[in-house]
Short mmCIF file of C-alpha atoms (C1' of nucleotides) in Angstrom, two decimals:
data_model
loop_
_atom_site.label_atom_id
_atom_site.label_comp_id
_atom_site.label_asym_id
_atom_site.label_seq_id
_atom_site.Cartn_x
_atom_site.Cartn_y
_atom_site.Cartn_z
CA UNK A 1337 9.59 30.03 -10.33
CA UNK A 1338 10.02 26.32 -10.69
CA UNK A 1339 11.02 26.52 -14.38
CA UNK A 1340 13.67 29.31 -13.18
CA UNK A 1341 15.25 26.74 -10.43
CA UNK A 1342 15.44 23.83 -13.14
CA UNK A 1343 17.11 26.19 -15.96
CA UNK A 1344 19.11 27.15 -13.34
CA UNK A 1345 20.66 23.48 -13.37
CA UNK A 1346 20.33 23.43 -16.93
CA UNK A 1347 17.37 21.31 -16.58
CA UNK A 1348 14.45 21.54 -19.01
CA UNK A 1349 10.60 22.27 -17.58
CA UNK A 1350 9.03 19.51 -19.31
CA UNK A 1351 5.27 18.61 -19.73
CA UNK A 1352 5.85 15.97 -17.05
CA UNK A 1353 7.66 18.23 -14.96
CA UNK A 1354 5.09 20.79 -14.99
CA UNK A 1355 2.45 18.58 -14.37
CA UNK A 1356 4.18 17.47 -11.07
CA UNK A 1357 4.53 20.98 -10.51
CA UNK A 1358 1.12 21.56 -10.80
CA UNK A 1359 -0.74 18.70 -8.87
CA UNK A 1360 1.59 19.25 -6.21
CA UNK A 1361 0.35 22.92 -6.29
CA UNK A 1362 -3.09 21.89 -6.68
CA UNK A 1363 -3.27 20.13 -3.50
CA UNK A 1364 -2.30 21.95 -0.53
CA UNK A 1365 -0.92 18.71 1.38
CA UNK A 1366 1.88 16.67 0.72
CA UNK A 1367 0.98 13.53 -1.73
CA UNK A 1368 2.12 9.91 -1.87
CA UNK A 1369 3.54 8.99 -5.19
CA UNK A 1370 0.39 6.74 -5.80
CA UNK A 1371 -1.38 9.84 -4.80
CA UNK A 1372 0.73 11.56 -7.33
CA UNK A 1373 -0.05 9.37 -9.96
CA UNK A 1374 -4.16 9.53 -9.09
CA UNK A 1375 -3.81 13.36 -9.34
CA UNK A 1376 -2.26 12.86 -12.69
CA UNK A 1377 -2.43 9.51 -13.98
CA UNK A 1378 -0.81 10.41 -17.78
CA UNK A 1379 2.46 10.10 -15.41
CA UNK A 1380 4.28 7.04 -15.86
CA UNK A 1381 5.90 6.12 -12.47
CA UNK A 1382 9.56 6.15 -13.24
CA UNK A 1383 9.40 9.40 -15.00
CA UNK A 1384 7.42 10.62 -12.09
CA UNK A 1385 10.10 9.21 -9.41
CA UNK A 1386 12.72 10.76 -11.59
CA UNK A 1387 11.88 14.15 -12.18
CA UNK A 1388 10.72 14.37 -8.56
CA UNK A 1389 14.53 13.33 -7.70
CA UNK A 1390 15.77 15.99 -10.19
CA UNK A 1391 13.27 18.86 -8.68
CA UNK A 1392 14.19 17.74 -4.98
CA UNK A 1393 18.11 18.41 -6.46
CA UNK A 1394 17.16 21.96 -8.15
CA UNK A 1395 15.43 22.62 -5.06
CA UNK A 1396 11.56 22.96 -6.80
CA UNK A 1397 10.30 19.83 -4.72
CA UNK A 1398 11.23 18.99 -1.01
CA UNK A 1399 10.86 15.31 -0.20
CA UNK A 1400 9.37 13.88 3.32
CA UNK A 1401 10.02 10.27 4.70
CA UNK A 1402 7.94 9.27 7.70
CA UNK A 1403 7.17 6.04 8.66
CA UNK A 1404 8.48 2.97 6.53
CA UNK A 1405 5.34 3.84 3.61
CA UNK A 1406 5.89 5.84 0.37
CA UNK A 1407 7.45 8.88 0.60
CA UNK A 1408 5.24 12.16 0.90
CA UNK A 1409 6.09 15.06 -1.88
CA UNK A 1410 5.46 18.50 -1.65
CA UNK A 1411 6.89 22.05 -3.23
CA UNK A 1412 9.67 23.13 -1.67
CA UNK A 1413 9.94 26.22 0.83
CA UNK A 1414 10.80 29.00 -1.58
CA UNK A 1415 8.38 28.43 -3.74
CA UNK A 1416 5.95 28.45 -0.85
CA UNK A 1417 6.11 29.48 2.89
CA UNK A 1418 8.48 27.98 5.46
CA UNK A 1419 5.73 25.58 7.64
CA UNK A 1420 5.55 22.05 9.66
CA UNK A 1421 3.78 19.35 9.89
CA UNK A 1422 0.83 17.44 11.82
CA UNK A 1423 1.16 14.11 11.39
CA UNK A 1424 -1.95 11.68 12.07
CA UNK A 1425 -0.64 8.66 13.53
CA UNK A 1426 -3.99 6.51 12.84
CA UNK A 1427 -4.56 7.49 8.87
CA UNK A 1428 -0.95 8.65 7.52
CA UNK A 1429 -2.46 12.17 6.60
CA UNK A 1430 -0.02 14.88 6.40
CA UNK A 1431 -1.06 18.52 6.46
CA UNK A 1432 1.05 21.42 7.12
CA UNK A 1433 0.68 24.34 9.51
CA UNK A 1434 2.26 27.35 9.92
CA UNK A 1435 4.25 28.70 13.25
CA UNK A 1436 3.65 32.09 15.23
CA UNK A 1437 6.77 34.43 13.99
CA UNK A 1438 8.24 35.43 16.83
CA UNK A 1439 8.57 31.40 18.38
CA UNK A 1440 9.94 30.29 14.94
CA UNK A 1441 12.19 33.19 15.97
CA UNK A 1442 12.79 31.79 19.58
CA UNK A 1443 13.74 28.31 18.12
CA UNK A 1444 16.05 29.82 15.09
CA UNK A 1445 17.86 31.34 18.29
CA UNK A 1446 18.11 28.82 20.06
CA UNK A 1447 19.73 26.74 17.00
CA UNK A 1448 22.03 29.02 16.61
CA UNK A 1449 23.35 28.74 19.92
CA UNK A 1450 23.99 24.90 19.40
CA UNK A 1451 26.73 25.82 16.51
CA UNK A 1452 29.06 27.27 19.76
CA UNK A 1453 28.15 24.15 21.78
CA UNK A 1454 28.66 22.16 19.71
CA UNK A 1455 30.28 23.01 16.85
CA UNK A 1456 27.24 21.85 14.32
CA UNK A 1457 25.93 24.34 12.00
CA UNK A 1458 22.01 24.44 11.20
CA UNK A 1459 20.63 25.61 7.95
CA UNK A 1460 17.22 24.46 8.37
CA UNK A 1461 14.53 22.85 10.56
CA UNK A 1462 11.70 20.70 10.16
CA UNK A 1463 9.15 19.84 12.99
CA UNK A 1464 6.90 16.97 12.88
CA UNK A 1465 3.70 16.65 14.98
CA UNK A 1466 2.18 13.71 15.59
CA UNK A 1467 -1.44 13.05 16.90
CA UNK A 1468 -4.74 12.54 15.52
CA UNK A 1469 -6.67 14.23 12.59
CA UNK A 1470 -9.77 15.46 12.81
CA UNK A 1471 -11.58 12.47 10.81
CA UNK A 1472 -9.87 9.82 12.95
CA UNK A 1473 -10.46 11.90 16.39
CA UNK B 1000 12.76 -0.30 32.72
CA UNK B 1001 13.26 -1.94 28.98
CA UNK B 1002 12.40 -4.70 30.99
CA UNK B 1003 8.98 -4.44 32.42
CA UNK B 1004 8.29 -2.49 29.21
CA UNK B 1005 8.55 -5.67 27.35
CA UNK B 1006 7.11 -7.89 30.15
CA UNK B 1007 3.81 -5.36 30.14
CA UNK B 1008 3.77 -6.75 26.71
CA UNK B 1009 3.96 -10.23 27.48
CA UNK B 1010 7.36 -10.39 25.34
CA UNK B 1011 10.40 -11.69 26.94
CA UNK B 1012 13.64 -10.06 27.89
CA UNK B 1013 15.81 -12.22 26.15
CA UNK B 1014 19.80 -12.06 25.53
CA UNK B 1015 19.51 -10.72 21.99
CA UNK B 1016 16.96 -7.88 23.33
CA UNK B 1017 19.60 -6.82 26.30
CA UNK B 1018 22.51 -6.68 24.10
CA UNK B 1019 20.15 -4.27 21.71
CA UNK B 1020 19.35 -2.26 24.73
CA UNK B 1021 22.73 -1.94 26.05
CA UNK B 1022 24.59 -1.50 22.55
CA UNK B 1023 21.96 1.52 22.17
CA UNK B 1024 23.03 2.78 25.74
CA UNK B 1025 26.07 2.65 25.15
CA UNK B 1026 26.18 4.66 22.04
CA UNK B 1027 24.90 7.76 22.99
CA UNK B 1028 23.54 8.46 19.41
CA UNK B 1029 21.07 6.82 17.29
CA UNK B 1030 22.69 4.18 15.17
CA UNK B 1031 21.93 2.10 11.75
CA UNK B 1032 21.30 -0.95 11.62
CA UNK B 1033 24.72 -1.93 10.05
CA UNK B 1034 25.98 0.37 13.25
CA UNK B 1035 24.61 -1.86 15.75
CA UNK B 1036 25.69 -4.83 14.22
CA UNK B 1037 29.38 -3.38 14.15
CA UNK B 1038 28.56 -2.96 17.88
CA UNK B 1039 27.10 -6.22 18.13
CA UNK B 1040 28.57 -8.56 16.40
CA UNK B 1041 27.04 -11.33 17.38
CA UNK B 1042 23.40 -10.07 16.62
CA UNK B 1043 21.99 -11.89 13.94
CA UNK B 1044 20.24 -9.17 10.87
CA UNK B 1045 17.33 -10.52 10.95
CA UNK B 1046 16.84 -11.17 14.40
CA UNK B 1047 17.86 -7.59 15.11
CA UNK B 1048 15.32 -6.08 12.68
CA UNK B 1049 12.56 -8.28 14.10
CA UNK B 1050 13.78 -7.19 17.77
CA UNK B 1051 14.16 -3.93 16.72
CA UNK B 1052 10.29 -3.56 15.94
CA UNK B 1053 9.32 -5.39 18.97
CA UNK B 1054 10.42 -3.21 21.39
CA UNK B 1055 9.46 -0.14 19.16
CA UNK B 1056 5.97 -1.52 19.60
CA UNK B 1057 6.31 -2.25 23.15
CA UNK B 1058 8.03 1.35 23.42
CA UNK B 1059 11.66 0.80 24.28
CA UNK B 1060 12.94 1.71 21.03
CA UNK B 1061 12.24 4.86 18.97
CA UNK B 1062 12.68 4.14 15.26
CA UNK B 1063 13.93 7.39 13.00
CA UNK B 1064 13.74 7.69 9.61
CA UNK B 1065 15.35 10.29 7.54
CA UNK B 1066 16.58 9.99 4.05
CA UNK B 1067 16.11 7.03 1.98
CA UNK B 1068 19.56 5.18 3.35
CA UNK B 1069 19.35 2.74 7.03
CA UNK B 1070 16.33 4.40 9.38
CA UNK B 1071 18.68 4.68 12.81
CA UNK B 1072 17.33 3.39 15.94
CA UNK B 1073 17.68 5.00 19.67
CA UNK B 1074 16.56 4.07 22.89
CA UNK B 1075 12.67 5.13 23.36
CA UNK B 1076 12.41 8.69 25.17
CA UNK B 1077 10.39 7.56 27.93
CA UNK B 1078 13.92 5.31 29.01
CA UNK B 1079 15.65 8.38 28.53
CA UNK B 1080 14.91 12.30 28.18
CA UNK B 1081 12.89 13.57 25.68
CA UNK B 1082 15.12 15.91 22.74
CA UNK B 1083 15.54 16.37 19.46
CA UNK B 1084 17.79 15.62 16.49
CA UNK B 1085 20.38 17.34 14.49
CA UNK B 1086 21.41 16.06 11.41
CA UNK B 1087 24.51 16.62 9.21
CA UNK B 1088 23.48 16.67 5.47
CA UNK B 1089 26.94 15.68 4.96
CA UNK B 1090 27.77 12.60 6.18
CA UNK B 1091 24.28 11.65 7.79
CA UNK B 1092 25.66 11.66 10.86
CA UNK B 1093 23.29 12.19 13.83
CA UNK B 1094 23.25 13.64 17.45
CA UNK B 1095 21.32 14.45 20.14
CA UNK B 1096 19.84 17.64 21.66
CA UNK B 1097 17.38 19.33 24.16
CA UNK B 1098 15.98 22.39 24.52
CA UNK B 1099 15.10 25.03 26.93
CA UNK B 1100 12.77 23.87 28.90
CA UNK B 1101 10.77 27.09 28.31
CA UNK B 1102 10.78 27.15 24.66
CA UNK B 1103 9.75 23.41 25.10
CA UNK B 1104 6.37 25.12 26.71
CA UNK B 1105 6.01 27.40 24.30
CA UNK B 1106 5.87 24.76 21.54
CA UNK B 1107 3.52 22.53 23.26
CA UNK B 1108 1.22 25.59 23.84
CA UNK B 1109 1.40 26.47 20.29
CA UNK B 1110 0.26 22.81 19.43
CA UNK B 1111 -2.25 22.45 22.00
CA UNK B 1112 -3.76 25.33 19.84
CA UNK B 1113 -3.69 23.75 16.84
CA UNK B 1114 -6.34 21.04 18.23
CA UNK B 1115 -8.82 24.21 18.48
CA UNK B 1116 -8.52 25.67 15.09
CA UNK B 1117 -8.06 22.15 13.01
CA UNK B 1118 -9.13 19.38 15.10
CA UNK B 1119 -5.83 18.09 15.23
CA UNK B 1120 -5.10 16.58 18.70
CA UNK B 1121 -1.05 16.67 19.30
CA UNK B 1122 0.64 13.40 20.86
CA UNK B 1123 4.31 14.68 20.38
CA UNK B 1124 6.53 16.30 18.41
CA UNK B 1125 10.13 15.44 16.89
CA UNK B 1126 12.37 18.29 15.44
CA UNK B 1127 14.81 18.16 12.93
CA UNK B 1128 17.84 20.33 12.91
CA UNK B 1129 19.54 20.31 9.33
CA UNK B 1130 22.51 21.57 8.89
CA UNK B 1131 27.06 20.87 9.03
CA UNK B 1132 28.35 18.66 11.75
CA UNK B 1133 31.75 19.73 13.35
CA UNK B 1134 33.46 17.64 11.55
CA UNK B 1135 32.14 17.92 7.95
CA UNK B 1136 32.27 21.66 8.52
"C1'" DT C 504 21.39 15.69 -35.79
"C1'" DT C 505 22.49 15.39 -30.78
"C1'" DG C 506 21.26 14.76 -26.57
"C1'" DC C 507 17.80 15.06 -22.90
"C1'" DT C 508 13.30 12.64 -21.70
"C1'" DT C 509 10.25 9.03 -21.51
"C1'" DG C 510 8.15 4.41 -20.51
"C1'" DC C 511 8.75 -0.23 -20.04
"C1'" DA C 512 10.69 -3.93 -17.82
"C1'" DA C 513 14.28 -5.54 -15.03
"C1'" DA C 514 17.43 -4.59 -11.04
"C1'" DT C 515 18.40 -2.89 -6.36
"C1'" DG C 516 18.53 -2.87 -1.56
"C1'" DA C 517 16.57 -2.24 3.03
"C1'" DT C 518 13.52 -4.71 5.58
"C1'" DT C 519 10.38 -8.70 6.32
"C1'" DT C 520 9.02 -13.41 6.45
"C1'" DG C 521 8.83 -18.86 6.17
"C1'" DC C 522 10.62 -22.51 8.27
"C1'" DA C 523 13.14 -25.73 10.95
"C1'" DC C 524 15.91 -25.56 15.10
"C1'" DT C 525 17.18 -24.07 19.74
"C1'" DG C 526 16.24 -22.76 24.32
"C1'" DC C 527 13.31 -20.94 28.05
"C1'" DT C 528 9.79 -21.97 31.45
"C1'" DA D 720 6.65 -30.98 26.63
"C1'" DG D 721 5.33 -26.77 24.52
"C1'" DC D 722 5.71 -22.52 22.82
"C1'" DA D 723 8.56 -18.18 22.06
"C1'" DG D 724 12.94 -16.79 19.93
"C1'" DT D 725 16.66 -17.42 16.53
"C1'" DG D 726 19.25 -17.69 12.06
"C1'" DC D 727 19.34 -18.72 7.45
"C1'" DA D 728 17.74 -18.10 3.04
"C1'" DA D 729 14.08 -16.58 0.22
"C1'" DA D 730 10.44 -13.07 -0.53
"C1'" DT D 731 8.71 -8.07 -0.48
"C1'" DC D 732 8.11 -3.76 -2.15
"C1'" DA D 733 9.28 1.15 -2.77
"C1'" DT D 734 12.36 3.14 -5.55
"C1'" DT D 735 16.06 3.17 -9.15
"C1'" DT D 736 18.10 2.06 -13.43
"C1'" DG D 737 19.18 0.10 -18.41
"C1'" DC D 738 17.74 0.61 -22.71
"C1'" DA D 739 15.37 1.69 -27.03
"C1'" DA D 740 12.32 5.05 -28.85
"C1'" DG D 741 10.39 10.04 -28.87
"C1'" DC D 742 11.03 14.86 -28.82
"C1'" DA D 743 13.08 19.43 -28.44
"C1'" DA D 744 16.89 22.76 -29.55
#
DNA sequence: TTGCTTGCAAATGATTTGCACTGCT
DNA sequence: AGCAGTGCAAATCATTTGCAAGCAA
């Protein structure tokens, strides 16, 4: 799947690449680049910032900025399941949970009706939630 | 409000604070740094970063970040009404919204289960809505 | 070969900080 | 007077980029 998204862009699925692809697989959560770079330390880090940049583009990687810290990686949607986010306010973890069907339902609705209000058109959501993890409880 | 907020805090509420308080009511939207400045010309950068994260400690200000360009600042829900963002993928542009209060209880229900099944304890919760503005459409 | 990829080191750019000065209290 | 707040210029630090060398089609 990833490989068909880069050739797509006429992008090649390198060794690096695939080794992104794979530690990002390999842990469900989404990873620091540091993180990144523990999971798979024969990265070098501009290579690694780059071909996370080029997967973001080709759609293989989705990006998350929280706080002012490193950015958090993880696969994108497609190539996994559309989810959130719980946030730990204390620690920085990130883990991802998934919605009931019928409210993810309810809010697509209700986003919808914003694009008559309002004019704007949505194409996606992403909701954060913030609190405390388990381990910092 | 911003005020006693700051006061709580033993921090005063000096000129350079107000005019950050009112430049961010005035504008109904969060704003960039650069943004503020434009409508506050005589706020010094620095000043207004370090006021900035002041009263996001002390809770007037809510700081957002979103792609890797300016984070945009707002005015703290609890000084106005809590809602949500939407954000043009265009031209970065972003506005406010709020939701039914119903579906509003529905997600907060759905969260407040999360706390049983992961031992994550929910705070609060920001959504994202991606998508066209009105005018970039 | 020809051009995309890589890794290193250097550059970038938003945000932060040191410091001397100003202004409340 | 005494300490918090300000502005300037310099420092930070995550991320990006230039460039020479490596590798694949």
């Amino acid at each position: 799947m990833a490989r068909e998204r880069l050739m797509e862009r006429d992008q090649r699925y390198t060794t690096g690449r695939r080794r992104i692809v794979e530690a990002l697989t390999s842990t469900g959560a989404p990873v620091t680049l540091p993180a990144l770079l523990q999971l798979a330390p024969e990265l070098s880090q501009s290579s690694a910032y780059r071909n996370l940049a080029i997967m973001e583009e080709a759609g293989v990687v989705r990006r998350l900025v929280h706080g002012a810290e490193h950015a958090h990686y993880e696969l994108a949607e497609d190539l996994t399941e559309h989810h959130h986010h719980l946030i730990c306010e204390d620690c920085g973890l990130i883990t991802d949970v998934t919605l009931d069907a019928s409210l993810e339902r309810s809010l697509d609705r209700a986003f919808e009706g914003l694009a008559d209000e309002s004019g704007f058109s949505p194409r996606h959501h992403a909701i954060d939630i913030f609190g405390r993890c388990a381990s910092c409880a």
